Short mmCIF file of C-alpha atoms and ligand atoms in Angstrom, two decimals:
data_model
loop_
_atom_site.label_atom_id
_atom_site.label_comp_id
_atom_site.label_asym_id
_atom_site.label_seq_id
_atom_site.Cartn_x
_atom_site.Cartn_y
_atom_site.Cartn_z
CA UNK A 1 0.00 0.00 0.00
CA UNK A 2 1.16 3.66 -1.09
CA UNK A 3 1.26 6.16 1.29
CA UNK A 4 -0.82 8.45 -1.01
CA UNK A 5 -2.83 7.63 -4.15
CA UNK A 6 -4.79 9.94 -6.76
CA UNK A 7 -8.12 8.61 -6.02
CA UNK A 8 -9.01 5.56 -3.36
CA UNK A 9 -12.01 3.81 -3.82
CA UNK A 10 -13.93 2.32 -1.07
CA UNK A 11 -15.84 -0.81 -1.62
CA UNK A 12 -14.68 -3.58 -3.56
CA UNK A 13 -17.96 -4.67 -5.74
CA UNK A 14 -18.34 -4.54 -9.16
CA UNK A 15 -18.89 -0.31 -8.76
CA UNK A 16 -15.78 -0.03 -7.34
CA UNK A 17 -13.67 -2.05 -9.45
CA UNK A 18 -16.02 -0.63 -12.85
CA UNK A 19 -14.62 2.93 -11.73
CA UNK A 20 -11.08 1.46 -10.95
CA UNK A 21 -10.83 -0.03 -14.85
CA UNK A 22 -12.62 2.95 -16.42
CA UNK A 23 -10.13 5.42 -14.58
CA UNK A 24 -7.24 3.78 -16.16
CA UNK A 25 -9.10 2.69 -19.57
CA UNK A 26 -10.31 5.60 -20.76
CA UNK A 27 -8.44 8.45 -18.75
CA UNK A 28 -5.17 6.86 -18.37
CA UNK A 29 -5.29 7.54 -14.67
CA UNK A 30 -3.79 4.54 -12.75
CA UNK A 31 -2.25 5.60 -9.19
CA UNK A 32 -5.55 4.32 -7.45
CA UNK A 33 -6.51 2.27 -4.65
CA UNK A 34 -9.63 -0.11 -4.34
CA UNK A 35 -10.13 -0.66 -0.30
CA UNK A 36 -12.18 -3.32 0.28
CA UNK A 37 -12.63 -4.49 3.97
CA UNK A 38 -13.21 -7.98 3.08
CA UNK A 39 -12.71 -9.80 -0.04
CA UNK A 40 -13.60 -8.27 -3.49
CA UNK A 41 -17.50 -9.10 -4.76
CA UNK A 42 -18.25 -9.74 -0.86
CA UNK A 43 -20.94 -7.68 -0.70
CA UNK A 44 -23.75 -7.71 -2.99
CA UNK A 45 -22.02 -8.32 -5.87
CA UNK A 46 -21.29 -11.50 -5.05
CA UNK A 47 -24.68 -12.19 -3.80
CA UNK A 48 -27.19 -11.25 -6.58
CA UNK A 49 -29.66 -12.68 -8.55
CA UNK A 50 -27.51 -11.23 -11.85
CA UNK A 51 -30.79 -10.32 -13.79
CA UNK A 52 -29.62 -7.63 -16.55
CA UNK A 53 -32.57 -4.98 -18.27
CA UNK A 54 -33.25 -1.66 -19.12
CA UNK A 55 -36.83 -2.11 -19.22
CA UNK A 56 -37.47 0.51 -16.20
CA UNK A 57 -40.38 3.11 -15.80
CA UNK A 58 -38.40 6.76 -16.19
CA UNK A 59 -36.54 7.93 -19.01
CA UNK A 60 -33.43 8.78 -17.11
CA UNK A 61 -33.55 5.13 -15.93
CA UNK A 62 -34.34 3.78 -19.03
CA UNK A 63 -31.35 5.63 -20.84
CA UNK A 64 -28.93 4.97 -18.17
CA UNK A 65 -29.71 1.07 -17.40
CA UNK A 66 -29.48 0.56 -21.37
CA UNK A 67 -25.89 2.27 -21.81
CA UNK A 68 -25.30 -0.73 -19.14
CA UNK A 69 -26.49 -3.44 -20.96
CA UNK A 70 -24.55 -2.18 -24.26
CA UNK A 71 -21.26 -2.15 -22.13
CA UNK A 72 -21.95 -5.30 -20.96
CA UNK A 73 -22.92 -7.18 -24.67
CA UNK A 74 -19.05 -6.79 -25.07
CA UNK A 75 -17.51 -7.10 -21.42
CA UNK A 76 -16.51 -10.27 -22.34
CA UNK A 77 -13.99 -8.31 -25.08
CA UNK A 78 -13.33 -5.75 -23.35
CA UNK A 79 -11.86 -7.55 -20.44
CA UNK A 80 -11.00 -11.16 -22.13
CA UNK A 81 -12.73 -12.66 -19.75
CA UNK A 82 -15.65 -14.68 -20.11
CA UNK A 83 -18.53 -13.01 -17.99
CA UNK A 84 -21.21 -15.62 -19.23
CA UNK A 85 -23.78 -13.21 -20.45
CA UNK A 86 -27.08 -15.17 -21.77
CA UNK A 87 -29.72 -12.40 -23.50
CA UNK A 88 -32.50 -14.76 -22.54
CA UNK A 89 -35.51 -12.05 -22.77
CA UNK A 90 -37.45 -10.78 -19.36
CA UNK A 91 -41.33 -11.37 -18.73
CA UNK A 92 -42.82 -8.84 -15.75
CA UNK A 93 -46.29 -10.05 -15.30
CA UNK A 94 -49.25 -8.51 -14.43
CA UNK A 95 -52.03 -9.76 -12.15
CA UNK A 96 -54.29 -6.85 -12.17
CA UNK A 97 -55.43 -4.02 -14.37
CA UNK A 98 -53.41 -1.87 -12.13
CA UNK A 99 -50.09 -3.72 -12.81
CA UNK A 100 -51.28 -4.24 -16.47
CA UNK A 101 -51.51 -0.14 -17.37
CA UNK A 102 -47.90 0.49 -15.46
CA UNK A 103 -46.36 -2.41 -18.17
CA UNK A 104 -48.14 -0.36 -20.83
CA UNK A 105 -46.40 2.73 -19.74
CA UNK A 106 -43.10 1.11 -19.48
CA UNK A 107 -43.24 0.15 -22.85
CA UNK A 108 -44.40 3.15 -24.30
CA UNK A 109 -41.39 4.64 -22.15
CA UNK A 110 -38.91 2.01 -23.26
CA UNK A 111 -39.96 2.01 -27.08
CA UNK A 112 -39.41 5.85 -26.98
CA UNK A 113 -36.18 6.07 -25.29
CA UNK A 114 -35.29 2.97 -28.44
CA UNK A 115 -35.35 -0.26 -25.99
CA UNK A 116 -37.48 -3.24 -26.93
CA UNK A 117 -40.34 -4.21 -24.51
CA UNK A 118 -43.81 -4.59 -25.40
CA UNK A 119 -46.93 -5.94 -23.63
CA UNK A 120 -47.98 -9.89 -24.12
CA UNK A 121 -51.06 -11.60 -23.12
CA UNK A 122 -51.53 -15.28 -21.69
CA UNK A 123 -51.52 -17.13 -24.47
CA UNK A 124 -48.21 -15.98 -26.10
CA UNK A 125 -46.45 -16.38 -22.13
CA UNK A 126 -47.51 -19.58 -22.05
CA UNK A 127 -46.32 -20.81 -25.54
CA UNK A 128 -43.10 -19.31 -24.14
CA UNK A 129 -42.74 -20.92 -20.81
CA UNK A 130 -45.37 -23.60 -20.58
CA UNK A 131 -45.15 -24.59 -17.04
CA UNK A 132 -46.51 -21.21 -16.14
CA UNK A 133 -50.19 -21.51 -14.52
CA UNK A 134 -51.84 -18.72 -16.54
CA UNK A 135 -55.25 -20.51 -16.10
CA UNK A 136 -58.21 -18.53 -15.25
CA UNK A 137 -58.31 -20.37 -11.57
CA UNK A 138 -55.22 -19.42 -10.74
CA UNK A 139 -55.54 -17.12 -7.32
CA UNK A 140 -54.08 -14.54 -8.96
CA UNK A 141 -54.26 -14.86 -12.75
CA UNK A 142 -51.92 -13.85 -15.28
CA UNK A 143 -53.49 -10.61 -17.44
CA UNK A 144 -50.66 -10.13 -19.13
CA UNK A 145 -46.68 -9.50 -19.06
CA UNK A 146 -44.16 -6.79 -19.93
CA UNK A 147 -41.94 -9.04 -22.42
CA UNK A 148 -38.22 -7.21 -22.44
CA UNK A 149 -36.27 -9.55 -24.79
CA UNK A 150 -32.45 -8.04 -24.49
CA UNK A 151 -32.71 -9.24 -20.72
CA UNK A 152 -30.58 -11.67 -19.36
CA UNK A 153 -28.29 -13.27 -16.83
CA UNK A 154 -24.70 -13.28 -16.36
CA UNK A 155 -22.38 -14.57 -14.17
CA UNK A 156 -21.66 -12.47 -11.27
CA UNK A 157 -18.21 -13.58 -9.77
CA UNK A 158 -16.90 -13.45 -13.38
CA UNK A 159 -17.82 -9.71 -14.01
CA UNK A 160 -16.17 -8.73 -10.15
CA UNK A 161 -13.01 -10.67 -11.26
CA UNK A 162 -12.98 -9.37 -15.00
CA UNK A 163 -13.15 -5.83 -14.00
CA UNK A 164 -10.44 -6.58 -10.81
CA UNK A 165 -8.04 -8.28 -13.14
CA UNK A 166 -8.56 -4.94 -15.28
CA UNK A 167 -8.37 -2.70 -13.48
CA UNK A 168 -4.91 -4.39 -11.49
CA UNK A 169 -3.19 -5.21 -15.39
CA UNK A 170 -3.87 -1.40 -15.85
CA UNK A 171 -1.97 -0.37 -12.76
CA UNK A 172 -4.85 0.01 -9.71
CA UNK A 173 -4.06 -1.56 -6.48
CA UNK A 174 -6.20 -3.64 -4.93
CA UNK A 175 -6.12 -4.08 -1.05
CA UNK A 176 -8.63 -6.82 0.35
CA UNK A 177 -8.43 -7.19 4.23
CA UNK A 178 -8.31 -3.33 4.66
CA UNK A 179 -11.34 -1.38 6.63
CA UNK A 180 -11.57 2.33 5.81
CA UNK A 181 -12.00 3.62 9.49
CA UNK A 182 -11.94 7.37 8.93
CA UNK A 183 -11.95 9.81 6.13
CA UNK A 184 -9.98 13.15 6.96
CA UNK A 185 -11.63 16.50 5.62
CA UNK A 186 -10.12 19.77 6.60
CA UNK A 187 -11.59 23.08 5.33
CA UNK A 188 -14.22 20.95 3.60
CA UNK A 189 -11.92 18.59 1.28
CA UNK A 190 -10.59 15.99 1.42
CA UNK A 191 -7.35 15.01 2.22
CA UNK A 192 -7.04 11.37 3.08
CA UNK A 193 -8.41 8.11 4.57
CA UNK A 194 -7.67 5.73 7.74
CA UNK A 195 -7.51 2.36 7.41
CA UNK A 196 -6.96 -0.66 9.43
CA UNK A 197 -4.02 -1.32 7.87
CA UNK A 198 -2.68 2.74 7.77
CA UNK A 199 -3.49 6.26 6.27
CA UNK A 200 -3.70 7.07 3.15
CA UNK A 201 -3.66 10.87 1.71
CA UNK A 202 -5.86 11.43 -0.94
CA UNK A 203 -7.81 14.65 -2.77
CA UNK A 204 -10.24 12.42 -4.29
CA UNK A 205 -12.51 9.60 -2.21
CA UNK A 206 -15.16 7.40 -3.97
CA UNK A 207 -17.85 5.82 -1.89
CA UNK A 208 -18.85 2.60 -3.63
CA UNK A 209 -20.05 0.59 -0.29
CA UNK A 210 -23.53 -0.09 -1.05
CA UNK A 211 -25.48 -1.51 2.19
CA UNK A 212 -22.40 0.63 3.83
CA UNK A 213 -23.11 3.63 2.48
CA UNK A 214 -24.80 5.98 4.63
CA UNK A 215 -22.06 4.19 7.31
CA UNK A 216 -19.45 5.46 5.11
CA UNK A 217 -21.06 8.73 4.14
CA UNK A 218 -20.80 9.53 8.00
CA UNK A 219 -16.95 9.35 7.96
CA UNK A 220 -16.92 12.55 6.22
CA UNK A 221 -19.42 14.55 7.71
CA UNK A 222 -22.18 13.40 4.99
CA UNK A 223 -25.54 12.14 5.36
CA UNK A 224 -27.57 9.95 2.68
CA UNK A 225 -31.25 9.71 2.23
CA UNK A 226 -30.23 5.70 2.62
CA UNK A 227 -31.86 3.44 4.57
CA UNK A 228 -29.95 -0.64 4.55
CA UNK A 229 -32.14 -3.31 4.51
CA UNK A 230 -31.27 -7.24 4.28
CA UNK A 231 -32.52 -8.90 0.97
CA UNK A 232 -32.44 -12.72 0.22
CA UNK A 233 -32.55 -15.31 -2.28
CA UNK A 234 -32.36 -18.97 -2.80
CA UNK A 235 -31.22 -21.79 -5.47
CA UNK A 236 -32.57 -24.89 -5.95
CA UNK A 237 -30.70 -28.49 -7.09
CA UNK A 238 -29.73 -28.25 -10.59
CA UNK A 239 -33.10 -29.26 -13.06
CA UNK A 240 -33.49 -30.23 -16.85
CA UNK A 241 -33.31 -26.99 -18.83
CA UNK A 242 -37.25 -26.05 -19.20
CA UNK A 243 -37.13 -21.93 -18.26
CA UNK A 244 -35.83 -20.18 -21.37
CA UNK A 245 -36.47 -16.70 -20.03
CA UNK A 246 -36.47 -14.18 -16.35
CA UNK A 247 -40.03 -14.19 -14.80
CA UNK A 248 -41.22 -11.36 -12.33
CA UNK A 249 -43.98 -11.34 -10.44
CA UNK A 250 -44.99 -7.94 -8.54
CA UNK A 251 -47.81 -9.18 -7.07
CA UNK A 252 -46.63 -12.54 -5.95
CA UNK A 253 -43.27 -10.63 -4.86
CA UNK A 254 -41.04 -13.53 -6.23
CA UNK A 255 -38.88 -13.98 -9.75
CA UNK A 256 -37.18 -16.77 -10.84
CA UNK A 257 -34.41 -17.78 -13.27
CA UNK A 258 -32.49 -20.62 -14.49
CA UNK A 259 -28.89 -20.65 -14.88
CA UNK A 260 -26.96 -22.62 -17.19
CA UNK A 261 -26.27 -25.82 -14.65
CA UNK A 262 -30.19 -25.74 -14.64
CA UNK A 263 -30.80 -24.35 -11.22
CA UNK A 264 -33.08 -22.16 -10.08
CA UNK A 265 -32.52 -18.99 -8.98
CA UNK A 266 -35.17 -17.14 -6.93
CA UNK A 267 -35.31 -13.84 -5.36
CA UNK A 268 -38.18 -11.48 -3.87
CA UNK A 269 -38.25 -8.03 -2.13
CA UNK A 270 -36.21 -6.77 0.59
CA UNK A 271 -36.91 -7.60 3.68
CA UNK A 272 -39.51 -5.40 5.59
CA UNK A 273 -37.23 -4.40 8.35
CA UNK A 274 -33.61 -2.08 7.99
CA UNK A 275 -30.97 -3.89 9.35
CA UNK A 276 -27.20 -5.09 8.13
CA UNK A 277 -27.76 -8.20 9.25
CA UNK A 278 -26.61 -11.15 6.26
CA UNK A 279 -28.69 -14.14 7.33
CA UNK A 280 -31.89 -15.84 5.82
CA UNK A 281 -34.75 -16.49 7.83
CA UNK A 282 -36.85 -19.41 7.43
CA UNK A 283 -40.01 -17.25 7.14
CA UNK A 284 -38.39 -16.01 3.66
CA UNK A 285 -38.27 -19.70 2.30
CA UNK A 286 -41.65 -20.31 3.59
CA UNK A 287 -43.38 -17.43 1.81
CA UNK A 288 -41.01 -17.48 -1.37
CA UNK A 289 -42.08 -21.07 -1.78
CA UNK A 290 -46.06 -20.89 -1.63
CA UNK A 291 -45.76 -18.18 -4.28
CA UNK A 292 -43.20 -19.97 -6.32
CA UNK A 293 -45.92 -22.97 -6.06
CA UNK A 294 -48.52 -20.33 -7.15
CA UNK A 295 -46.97 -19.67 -10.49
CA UNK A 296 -45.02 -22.73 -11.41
CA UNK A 297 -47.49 -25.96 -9.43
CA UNK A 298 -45.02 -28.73 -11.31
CA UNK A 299 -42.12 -27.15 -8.89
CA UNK A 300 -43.39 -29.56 -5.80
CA UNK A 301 -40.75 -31.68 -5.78
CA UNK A 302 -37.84 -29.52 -6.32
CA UNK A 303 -35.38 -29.46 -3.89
CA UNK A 304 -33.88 -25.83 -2.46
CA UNK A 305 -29.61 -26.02 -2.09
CA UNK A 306 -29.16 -23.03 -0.48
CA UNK A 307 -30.16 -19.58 0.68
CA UNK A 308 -28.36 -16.54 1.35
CA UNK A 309 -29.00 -12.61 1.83
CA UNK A 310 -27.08 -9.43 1.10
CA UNK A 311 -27.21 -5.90 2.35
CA UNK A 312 -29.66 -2.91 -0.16
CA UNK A 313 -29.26 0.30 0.35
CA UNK A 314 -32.75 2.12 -0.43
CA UNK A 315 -33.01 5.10 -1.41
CA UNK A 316 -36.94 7.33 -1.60
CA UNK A 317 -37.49 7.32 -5.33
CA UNK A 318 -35.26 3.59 -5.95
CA UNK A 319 -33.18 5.59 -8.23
CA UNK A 320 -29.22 6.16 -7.25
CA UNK A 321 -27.37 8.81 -5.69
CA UNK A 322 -24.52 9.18 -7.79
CA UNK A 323 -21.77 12.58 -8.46
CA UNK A 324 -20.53 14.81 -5.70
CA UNK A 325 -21.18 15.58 -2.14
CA UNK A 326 -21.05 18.98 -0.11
CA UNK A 327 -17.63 17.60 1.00
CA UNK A 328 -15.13 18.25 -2.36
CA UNK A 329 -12.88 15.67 -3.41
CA UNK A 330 -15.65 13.00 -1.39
CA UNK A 331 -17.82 11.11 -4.06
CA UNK A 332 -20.32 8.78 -4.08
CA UNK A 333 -21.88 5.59 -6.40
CA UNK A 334 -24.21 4.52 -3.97
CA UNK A 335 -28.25 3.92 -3.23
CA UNK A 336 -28.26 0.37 -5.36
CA UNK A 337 -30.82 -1.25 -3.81
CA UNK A 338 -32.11 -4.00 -5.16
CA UNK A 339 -31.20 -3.27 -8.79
CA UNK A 340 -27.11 -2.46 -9.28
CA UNK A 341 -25.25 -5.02 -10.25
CA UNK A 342 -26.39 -4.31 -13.96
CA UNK A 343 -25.88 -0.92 -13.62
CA UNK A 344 -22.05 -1.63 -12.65
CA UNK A 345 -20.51 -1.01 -16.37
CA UNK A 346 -22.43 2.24 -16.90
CA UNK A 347 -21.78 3.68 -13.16
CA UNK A 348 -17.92 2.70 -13.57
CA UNK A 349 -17.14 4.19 -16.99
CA UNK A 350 -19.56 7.77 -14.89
CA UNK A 351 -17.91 7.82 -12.12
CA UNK A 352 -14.30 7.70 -14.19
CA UNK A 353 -15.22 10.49 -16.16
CA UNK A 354 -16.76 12.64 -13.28
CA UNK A 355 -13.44 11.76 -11.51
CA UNK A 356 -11.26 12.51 -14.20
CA UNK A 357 -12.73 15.95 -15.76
CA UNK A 358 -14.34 17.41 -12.76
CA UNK A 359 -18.05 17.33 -14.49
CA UNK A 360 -20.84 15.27 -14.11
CA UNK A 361 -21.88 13.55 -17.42
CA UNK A 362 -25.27 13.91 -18.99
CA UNK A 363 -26.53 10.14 -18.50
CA UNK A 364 -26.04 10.50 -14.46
CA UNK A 365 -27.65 14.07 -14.14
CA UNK A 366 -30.98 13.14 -12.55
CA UNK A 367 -29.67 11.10 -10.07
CA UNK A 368 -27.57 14.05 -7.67
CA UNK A 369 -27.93 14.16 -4.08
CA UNK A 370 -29.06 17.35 -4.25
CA UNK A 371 -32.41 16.16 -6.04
CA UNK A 372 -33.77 15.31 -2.65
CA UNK A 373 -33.53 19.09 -2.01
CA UNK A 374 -35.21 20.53 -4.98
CA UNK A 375 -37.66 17.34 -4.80
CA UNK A 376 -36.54 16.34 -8.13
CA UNK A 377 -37.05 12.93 -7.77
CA UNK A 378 -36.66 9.87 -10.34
CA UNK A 379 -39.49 7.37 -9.20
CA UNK A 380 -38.71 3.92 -10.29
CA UNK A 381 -40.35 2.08 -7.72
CA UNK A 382 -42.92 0.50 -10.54
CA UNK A 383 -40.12 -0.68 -12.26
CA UNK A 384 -37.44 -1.78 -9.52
CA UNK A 385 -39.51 -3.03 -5.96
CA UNK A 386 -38.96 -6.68 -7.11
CA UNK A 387 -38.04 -7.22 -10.04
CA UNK A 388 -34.08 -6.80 -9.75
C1 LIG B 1 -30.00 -11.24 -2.95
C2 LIG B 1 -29.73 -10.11 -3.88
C3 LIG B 1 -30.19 -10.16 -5.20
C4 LIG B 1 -29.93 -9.12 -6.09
N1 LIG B 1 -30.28 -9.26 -7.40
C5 LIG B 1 -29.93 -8.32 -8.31
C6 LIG B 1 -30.19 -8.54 -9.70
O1 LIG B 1 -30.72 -9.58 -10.11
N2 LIG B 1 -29.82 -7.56 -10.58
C7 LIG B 1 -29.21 -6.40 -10.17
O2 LIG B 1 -28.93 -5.56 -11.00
N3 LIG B 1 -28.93 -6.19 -8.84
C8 LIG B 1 -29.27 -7.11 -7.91
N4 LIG B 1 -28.98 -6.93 -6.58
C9 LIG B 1 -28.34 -5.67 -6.14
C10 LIG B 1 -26.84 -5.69 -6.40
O3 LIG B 1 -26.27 -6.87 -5.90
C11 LIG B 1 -26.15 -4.48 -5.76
O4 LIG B 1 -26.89 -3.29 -6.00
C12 LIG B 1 -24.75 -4.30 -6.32
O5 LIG B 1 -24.04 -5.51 -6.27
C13 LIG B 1 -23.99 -3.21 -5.57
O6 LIG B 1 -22.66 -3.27 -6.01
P1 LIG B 1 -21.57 -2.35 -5.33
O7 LIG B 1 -20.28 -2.62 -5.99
O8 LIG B 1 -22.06 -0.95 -5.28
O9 LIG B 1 -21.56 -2.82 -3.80
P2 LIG B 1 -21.09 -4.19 -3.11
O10 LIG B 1 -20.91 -5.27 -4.09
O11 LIG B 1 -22.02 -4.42 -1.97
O12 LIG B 1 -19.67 -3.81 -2.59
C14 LIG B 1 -19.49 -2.91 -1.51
C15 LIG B 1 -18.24 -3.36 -0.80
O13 LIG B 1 -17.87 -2.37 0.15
C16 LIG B 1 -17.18 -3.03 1.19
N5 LIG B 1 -17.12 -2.11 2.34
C17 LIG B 1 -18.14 -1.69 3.12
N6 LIG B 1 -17.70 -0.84 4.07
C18 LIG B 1 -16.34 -0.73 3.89
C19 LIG B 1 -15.32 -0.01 4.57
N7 LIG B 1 -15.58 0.78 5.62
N8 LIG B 1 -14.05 -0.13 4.11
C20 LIG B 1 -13.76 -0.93 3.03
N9 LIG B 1 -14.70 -1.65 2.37
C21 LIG B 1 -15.99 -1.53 2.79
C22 LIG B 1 -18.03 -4.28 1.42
O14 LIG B 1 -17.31 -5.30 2.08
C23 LIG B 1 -18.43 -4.66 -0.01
O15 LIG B 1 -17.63 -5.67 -0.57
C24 LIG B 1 -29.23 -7.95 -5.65
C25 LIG B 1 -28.80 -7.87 -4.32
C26 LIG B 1 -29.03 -8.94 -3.45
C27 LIG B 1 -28.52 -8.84 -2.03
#
């Protein structure tokens, strides 16, 4: 470890190291640090669901998740590394009218804004994933779905190692095992960091800690409209291949996925409590299982592997706070929620270029921290509460 660096990044996910390659990539700037106070994609990068779209409900969203998905079509490239990305297509479906007018708008939203998604009915989901109940007796029938066919799946690990080995062949250092305990500001800059394994001086700090950020944030003096809440998942025994595409349910507050061994891959909503805790509860399983039952009966006999949660740091509007703070020199890429692993390409090659020239770029604009002062807010929630 250097005594002083250019720019140290805190947080070790797929934001962190995104920003660490896209420093060096496309602004040549190299004499950085990624701190991560475990080991790197131990936070929710390395505990996601990996579902990639762009099919969200505002246009900022909309623009920025897509630029995402276009970096990642050629990650595998880019880094020589092969990040496993499967465009499988994404179904949202809709139980109710309700749900069935907000996948309208979305479409309209995504079609204008040049994404594909359009609206389905029954018949057409079910010639696409047949073991989907979309019978009128179901208890909550299937109206319809928001179809989204550039979604996918990738592998998660690969992208936090593709962007680590990256970023480290271009120069960053990378320094697992090491806490940031303090950040030192004096006249309202920045000037360095503590760690558990020594200081650091430093103009510029990134904050890429996700469920840590608000924890972080505090270190310097800054406080973030964040609240961290645990969210979980679950996998099941590898099955015969017989889900070709993502599923979301809203209503049913479950989606499901499977991955190229043939397991499946569930996730819901966060849990309805804030706290950093990482374990799953048996009262998750419970609940994810009667709905998973609900939409897919032929899954009795399926046998769960494993379940696990990771820390989501919620912001009002489920939109991200990303660009500079009161504090100069302290940045942050935080308020991921549910929904930022896919957004790691797009918030890397950002968060390099606000670094590097001092500006924030057009396709991060909307999502300031000083939004939530003007009220300027970029509600996603009918596009991001659970489907991730
Ligand atoms: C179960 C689950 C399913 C999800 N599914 C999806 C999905 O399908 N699609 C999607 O797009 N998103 C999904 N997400 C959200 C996604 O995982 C996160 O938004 C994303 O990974 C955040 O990445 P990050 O790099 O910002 O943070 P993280 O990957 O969480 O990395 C932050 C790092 O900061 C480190 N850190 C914290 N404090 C300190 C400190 N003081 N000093 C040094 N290091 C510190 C942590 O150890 C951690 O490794 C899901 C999340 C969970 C938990």
């Amino acid at each position: 470890m250097r005594p002083s660096y250019d720019v140290v990044i805190i947080g070790g996910g797929v934001h962190g190291l995104a920003a660490a390659y896209y420093l060096a990539a496309n602004h040549g700037i190299s004499n950085v640090a990624v701190l991560e106070k475990g080991y790197l994609g131990a936070g929710g990068s390395g505990r996601n669901t990996a579902i990639l779209r762009s099919n969200y409900l505002t246009p900022e969203g909309v623009r920025f998740y897509d630029r995402s998905l276009t970096l990642y079509r050629t990650l595998a490239t880019d880094l020589n590394f092969n990040v496993m990305f499967s465009r499988r297509g994404h179904l949202t479906l809709a139980h109710s009218d309700a749900s069935l007018r907000t996948m309208r708008w979305r479409a309209e939203v995504n079609k204008l804004n040049g994404v594909d998604s359009e609206v389905i009915g029954p018949d057409e989901i079910k010639r696409m994933v047949p073991y989907l109940d979309v019978s009128a007796e179901a208890r909550y029938p299937v109206l319809g779905a928001l179809y989204h066919p550039p979604g996918g799946i990738i592998r998660h690990d690969a992208v936090v190692w593709g962007y680590a080995r990256g970023a480290a062949a271009l120069g960053a250092h990378l320094h697992q095992q090491t806490e940031v305990t303090g950040i030192e500001v004096a006249g309202g800059r920045v000037t360095g960091v503590r760690t558990t394994r020594g200081d650091i001086a430093t103009g510029t700090v990134l904050n890429a800690t996700a469920g840590w950020a608000s924890l972080v944030a505090s270190l310097a003096g800054v406080r973030l409209p964040i609240q961290t809440s645990p969210l979980q998942a679950a996998v099941t025994e590898p099955l015969r291949p017989f889900l070709p595409t993502v599923i979301v349910s809203g209503s049913l507050h479950v989606y499901v996925s499977q991955t190229d061994r043939g397991e499946l891959v569930f996730g819901a909503s966060v849990d309805p409590f804030t706290s950093y805790s990482m374990r799953g509860s048996l009262e998750f399983i419970e609940g994810l299982a009667g709905h998973v039952l609900e939409l897919m009966p032929a899954l009795g006999k399926a046998r769960l592997l494993r379940q696990w949660a990771g820390l989501c740091d919620m912001t009002p509007d489920f939109s991200p706070v990303m660009g500079f703070t009161p504090v100069t020199g302290f940045l942050v890429d935080v308020g991921w929620g549910t929904y930022g692993f896919k957004a790691g390409p797009v918030s890397g090659e950002a968060m390099a270029e606000c670094i590097a020239t001092g500006r924030i770029p057009e396709i991060i604009a909307g999502f300031g921290l000083d939004r939530f002062m003007s009220g300027q807010l970029v509600g996603e929630k009918g596009a991001a509460a659970v489907g991730h």
